[in-house]
Amino acid sequence: MLLGAALALPIVVLVVLQLVLALEGERERIEQRTLNEATQIVNLVDAQVRSDLAVMRVLATADDFERRNWPAAFARTREIAALNRHWRNVIVSDLEAGREVFSLARPYSSSRRPIAPAIARRDPRHLAGEVVREGDGCPCVYLHYPFGSAGRYLVTVALEPRVFLAPLRRNTPAGAISGLVDRRGNFIVRSRDQAERVGAPGTQFLRDAVASDEAWGIYQGRTYEGLDNHTAYYTSPLTRWSAHIAIPSSLIDRPRTYSLVASIVGGVLALSIAALLIAWALRDLAQRRAAEERLAQTQKLEAIGQLTGGVAHDFNNLLTVIIGGLNMLLKRIDDPKQRQIAEHMLESAKRGDKLTKQLLAFSRGKQMELAPVDLLELAPGMEELLRRSIEAGQTLEIHLDPEWRWVRSDANQLELAILNLVINARDAMPNGGRIEIASRKSAREGCIELSVSDTGMGMPKDVIDRALEPFFTTKPAGKGTGLGLSQVFGAAQQSGGSVEIDSVVGRGTTVRMILPQAEPPRRIEREDDEEPDSALSDGASRSILVVDDEPGVRSFMADALRDAGFKVTEAAHAGDALKALESERPILLVTDYSMPGMTGLELGERARAQVEGLRVLIVSGYADADAIEASPSRPTLLRKPFDEHALLQAVRDVLAA
């Protein structure tokens, strides 16, 4: 029992401390929420004031005012005032003469009254004045707008204070008392007793807060109704008016009382231990479930990698024969119609090649071919596809900085990433909106930022935290796989960069790919198209061993090499190749990577052991690039599909190395 008590007491202290901190946090949340409400009131009031000032600005710049045609200006002002029913009066004053030009409270007259005292003593630094109880159209608050040379004239609008009552009451919590006061601490509107309090000074507590010149804060006080309170206030930088919300002190003091009660209740040792054990068990269960979900996701990715890798291998073998064969046929076809048909077939085969490379983004092998990519060509080049991908009511804008255009990445995977981001942006804007693709210099040294932004529904933080996880999606069943952002992250990460997401619920999302900056590639101009053939002019005396388990691919490579003047020996698998090496001494081994029994890399290493100086060229569309790079022999890799020219170029490079 003593041992149990010794273990339990520190736990009880921690639980009670956590509860006290939570209650103190609740008090702070109440204060912060009230302060946010006061800020919202000021923002709504400022919006109304800005709207009225804009109308006053338009009025003061009208032709009649510019020409000082005061009778016509009077008529025009009356028309504008009729459209703004909360304008109780409009007064135009000549500050230099110290006289009133006209007032809508009276018929127009050429006789001029002195400027009203409330207008004369206005603070010229502020366009918004103070609440006035006496005068034409009052009680009111004045807005001033100077115009004319050196601000000689002044348009003053007397606003109905009640125009600010609706936003005040709408943002006042239940049981609270709120008010909007001017720079002297006099009420403009108040949630209670508006008619009696308008223009009247606030309590001493309120006026002290206003006089402190602090833009916002919380103070203790007592209202005219005798309510002990904590008041949150916020001051407008535009008008210097401030909104004050008084909440009962009991709401603030209650957490302190609860803290004391919690300390007493915390003495119940057995209950505390039981609660702790339950919490521990739930936490352990949640961790186990999270681990199981991560394992399931890993297994899904592994399955996709195996599936896409196998499919890509077979498709690349087919496309190699098709593309290579079509290129060879095009050299032999003279009929224009037949050439056109063959060219269309070749174009479709190349699109299949591009699709296969996109599938390989999910395979286990290192499939990205990093090279300098020009964003100014990449994004506009797929603009038509992107515009077909969005819906009516949605607009697409592309703003790419010409100074920050070259990145190091894989063009195919980067295209797919942009497409995925645009589709996600489209789905986030069911009611229409704007999508922007932009590039700029990144804050990270040596990197460029490629961003896709939308004005859609946005994402909460918990969704942002999981957005890059494979198979995580917020779309309805059947509408999304959860792989789009995973592909974007994979493309950026394999390029040596990263992905950042900024999102605000209701305002939109920006996804930024941070990619390494690259130097533009050097352009090498060939003076003679027949230069490659001259490099192989002595090929007749050279022997090449071609190994591939696909007869079509093997036959295509052998024919292409024979046409170039090489002596070619064919083998259907690694066993035949090793037997051929007993009698043949080729200078080059061209082998597929994925073959039954032995990989092309293993075959190359064994062949080099048999034939001194043998060079190896591996051809594959699904090769483990990491294993090839780690091999001591460092063979050259040519990715399928390829055409005759690419094959001969690779052979020439290997032999020239």
PDB file of N, CA and C in Angstrom, residues 6 154 202 320-321 338 417 434 586 633:
ATOM      1  N   ALA A   6       3.091   5.804  -2.914  1.00  0.00           N
ATOM      2  CA  ALA A   6       4.262   6.549  -3.360  1.00  0.00           C
ATOM      3  C   ALA A   6       4.249   6.730  -4.881  1.00  0.00           C
ATOM      4  N   LEU A 154     -14.566  71.552 -47.080  1.00  0.00           N
ATOM      5  CA  LEU A 154     -14.742  70.347 -46.275  1.00  0.00           C
ATOM      6  C   LEU A 154     -16.171  69.831 -46.450  1.00  0.00           C
ATOM      7  N   GLY A 202     -18.666  57.081 -21.380  1.00  0.00           N
ATOM      8  CA  GLY A 202     -18.601  55.760 -20.782  1.00  0.00           C
ATOM      9  C   GLY A 202     -18.153  55.845 -19.345  1.00  0.00           C
ATOM     10  N   THR A 320       9.237  -0.659 -77.381  1.00  0.00           N
ATOM     11  CA  THR A 320      10.554  -0.633 -78.009  1.00  0.00           C
ATOM     12  C   THR A 320      10.488  -1.189 -79.423  1.00  0.00           C
ATOM     13  N   VAL A 321       9.791  -2.334 -79.565  1.00  0.00           N
ATOM     14  CA  VAL A 321       9.655  -2.933 -80.891  1.00  0.00           C
ATOM     15  C   VAL A 321       8.849  -2.021 -81.806  1.00  0.00           C
ATOM     16  N   GLN A 338       1.236   6.614 -96.746  1.00  0.00           N
ATOM     17  CA  GLN A 338       1.728   5.582 -95.833  1.00  0.00           C
ATOM     18  C   GLN A 338       2.647   6.187 -94.768  1.00  0.00           C
ATOM     19  N   ALA A 417       2.927  16.189 -61.965  1.00  0.00           N
ATOM     20  CA  ALA A 417       2.725  16.877 -60.684  1.00  0.00           C
ATOM     21  C   ALA A 417       1.871  18.128 -60.884  1.00  0.00           C
ATOM     22  N   ARG A 434     -10.263  30.923 -59.219  1.00  0.00           N
ATOM     23  CA  ARG A 434      -9.059  31.196 -60.009  1.00  0.00           C
ATOM     24  C   ARG A 434      -7.938  30.258 -59.597  1.00  0.00           C
ATOM     25  N   PRO A 586      33.141 -10.868 -77.944  1.00  0.00           N
ATOM     26  CA  PRO A 586      32.586  -9.573 -78.353  1.00  0.00           C
ATOM     27  C   PRO A 586      33.238  -8.426 -77.578  1.00  0.00           C
ATOM     28  N   SER A 633      31.250  -2.444 -61.908  1.00  0.00           N
ATOM     29  CA  SER A 633      31.452  -2.296 -63.348  1.00  0.00           C
ATOM     30  C   SER A 633      30.814  -1.037 -63.898  1.00  0.00           C
TER      31      SER A 633
END
